[in-house]
C-alpha positions as CSV (number, residue, x, y, z in Angstrom):
1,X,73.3,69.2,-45.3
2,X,71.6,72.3,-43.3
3,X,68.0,73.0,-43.8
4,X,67.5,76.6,-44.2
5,X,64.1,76.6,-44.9
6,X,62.0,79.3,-42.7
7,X,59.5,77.5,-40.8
8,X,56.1,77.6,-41.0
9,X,55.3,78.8,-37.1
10,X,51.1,78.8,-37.6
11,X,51.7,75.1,-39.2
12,X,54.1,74.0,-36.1
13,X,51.6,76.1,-33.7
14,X,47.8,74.6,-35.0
15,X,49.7,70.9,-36.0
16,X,50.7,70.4,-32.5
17,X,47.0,71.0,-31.1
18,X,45.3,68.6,-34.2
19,X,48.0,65.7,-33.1
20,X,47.7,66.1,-29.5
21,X,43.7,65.9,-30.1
22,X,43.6,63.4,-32.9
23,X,46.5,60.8,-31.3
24,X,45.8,61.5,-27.7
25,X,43.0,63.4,-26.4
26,X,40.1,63.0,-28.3
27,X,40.4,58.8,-28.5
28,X,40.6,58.8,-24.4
29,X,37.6,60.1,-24.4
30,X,35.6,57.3,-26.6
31,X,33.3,55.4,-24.4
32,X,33.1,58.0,-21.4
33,X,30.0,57.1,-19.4
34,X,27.9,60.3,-17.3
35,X,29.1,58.3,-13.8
36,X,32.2,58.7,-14.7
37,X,32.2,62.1,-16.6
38,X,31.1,63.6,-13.1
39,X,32.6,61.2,-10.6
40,X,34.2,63.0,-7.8
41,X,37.3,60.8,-6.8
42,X,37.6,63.0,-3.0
43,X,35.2,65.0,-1.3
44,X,34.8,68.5,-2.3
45,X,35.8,68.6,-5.8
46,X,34.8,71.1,-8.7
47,X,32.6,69.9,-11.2
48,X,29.5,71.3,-13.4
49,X,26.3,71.4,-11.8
50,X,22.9,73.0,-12.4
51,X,22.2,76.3,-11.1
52,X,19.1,77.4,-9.1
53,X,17.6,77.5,-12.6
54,X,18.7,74.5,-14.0
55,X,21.3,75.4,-16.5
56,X,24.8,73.1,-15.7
57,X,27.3,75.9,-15.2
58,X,31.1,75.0,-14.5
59,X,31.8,76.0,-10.8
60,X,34.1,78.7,-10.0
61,X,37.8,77.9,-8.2
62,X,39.5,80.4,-6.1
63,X,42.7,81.2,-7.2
64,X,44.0,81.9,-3.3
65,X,42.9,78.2,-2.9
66,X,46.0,76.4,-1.3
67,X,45.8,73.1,-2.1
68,X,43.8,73.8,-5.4
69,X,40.5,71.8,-5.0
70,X,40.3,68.6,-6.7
71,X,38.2,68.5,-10.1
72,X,36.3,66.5,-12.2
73,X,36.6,65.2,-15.9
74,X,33.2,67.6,-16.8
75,X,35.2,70.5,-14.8
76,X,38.5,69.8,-16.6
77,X,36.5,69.3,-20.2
78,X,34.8,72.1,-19.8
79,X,37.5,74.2,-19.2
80,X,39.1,73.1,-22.4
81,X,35.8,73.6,-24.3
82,X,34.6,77.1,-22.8
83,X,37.8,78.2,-20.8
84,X,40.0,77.5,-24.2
85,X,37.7,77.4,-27.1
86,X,34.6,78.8,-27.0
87,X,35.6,81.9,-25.2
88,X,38.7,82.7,-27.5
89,X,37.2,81.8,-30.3
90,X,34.0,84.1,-29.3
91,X,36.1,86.8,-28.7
92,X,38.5,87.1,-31.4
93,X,36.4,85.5,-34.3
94,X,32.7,86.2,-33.3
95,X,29.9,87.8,-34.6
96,X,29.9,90.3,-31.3
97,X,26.8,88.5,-30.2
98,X,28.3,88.9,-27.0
99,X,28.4,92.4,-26.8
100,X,30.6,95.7,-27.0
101,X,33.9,95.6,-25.2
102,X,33.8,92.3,-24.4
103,X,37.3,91.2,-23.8
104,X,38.5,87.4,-23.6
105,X,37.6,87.3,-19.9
106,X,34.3,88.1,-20.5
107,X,31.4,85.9,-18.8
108,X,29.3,86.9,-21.6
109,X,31.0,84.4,-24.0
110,X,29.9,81.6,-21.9
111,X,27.6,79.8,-22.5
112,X,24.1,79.9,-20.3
113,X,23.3,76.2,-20.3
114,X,26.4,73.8,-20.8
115,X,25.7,69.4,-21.5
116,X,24.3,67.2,-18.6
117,X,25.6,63.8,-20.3
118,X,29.0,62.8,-21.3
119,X,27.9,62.1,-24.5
120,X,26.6,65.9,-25.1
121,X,29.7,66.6,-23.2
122,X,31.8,64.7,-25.9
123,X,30.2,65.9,-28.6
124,X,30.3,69.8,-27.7
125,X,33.7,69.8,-27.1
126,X,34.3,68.3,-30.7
127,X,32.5,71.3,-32.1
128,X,34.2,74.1,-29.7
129,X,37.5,72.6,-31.0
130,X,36.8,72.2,-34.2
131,X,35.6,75.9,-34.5
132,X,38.6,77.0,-32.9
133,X,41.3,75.2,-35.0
134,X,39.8,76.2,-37.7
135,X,39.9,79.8,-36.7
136,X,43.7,80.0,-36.2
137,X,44.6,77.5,-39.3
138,X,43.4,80.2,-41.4
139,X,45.4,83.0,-39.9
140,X,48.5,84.1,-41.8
141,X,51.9,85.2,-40.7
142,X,51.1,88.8,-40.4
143,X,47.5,87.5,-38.1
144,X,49.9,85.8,-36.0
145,X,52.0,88.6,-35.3
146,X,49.4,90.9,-34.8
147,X,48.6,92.1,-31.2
148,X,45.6,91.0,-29.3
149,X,44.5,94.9,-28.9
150,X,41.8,95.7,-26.1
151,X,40.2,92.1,-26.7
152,X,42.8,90.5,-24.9
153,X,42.6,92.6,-21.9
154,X,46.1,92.0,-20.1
155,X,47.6,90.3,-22.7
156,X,46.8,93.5,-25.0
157,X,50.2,93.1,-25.9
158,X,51.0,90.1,-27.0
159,X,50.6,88.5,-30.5
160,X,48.3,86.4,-31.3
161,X,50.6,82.9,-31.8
162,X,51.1,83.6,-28.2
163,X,47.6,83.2,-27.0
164,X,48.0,79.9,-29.9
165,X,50.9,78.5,-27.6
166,X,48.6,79.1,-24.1
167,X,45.8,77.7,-25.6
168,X,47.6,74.5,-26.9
169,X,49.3,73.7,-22.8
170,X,46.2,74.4,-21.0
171,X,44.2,72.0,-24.0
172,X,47.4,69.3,-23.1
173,X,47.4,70.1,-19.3
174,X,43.6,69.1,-18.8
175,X,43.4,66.8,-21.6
176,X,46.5,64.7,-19.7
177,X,44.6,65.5,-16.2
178,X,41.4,63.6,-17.7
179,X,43.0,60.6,-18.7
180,X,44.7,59.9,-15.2
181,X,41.1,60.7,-13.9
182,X,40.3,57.7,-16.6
183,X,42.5,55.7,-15.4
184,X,41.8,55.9,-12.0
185,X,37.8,55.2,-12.3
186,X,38.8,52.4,-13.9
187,X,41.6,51.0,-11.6
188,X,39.7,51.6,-8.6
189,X,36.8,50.1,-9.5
190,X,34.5,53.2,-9.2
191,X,31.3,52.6,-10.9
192,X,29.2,55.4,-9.3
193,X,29.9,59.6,-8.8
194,X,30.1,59.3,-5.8
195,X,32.5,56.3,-5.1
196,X,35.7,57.6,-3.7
197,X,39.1,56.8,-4.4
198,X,40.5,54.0,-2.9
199,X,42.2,51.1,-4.4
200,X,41.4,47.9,-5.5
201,X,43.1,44.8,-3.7
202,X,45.2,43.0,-6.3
């Protein structure tokens, strides 16, 4: 028998994100310790650090950068938080706190002061998540169709399930990145920031 059903695409779109968090991402991080959170496996990696002024900021790649610089898990959880959550969410479901004509590439979604522990760390990006996914669960079909408009500065064009789909890879890309970086710390015997990689006789 065929199914002829129509598919649900905002079901498919926010069910793939809640299982990739709830079966995979969100239990490797149970247990994360702040040596690990901000070890830095190679010299010269990205991470978040404090500013002149204190406030933990995530540090800037370049994008001509050939190899791409190593980064940490706070980089990489970051990203997902701010990078994926915060700043979309900010930006297509705010209150316009951050200002007129702010687009989704706007620095004025970011946060000034971002966690200095794993377990704030943790715990932050639960909530950027969790604001987000609720955000687009609600949308309806015609929402998901609709165009991103000025807000999504290049991507003017495109609908918003589109900016769904981007959100979900980069959320899988880093949230895979940070296990290996797990896995690694723990293989290796790391127990401090700054141990590097090398491996552990067997």
């Amino acid at each position: 028998m065929t199914n002829t059903s129509t598919p649900d695409w905002g079901d498919l779109l926010t069910g793939q994100l809640a299982f990739y968090w709830d079966a995979h991402l969100r239990p490797r991080l149970d247990g994360l310790t702040d040596e690990e959170y901000f070890w830095e496996p190679v010299a010269g990696c990205l991470s978040v650090r404090p500013d002149a002024d204190g406030n933990y900021r995530v540090e800037p790649g370049s994008r001509d950068a050939d190899p791409a610089p190593v980064t940490t898990i706070a980089w990489r959880m970051m990203h997902i938080a701010v990078g994926c959550f915060v700043i979309r969410s900010s930006t297509f479901f705010g209150d316009g706190s951050a200002g007129d004509g702010a687009d989704m590439f706007d620095p004025r979604h970011v946060p000034a002061d971002l966690p200095h522990t794993a377990e704030d760390a943790v715990a932050f990006l639960d909530a950027s998540y969790r604001e987000w996914h609720g955000h687009v669960s609600a949308l309806d079909e015609a929402a998901l169709s609709t165009p991103l408009g000025p807000k999504g500065a290049y991507f003017s064009a495109d609908p918003m399930a589109a900016l769904i789909a981007h959100v979900n890879r980069e959320t899988m890309h880093h949230g895979g990145e940070i296990g290996v970086l797990r896995d690694l710390f723990r293989a290796t015997g790391a127990a401090q920031r700054t141990d590097r990689l090398t491996a552990t006789s067997s």
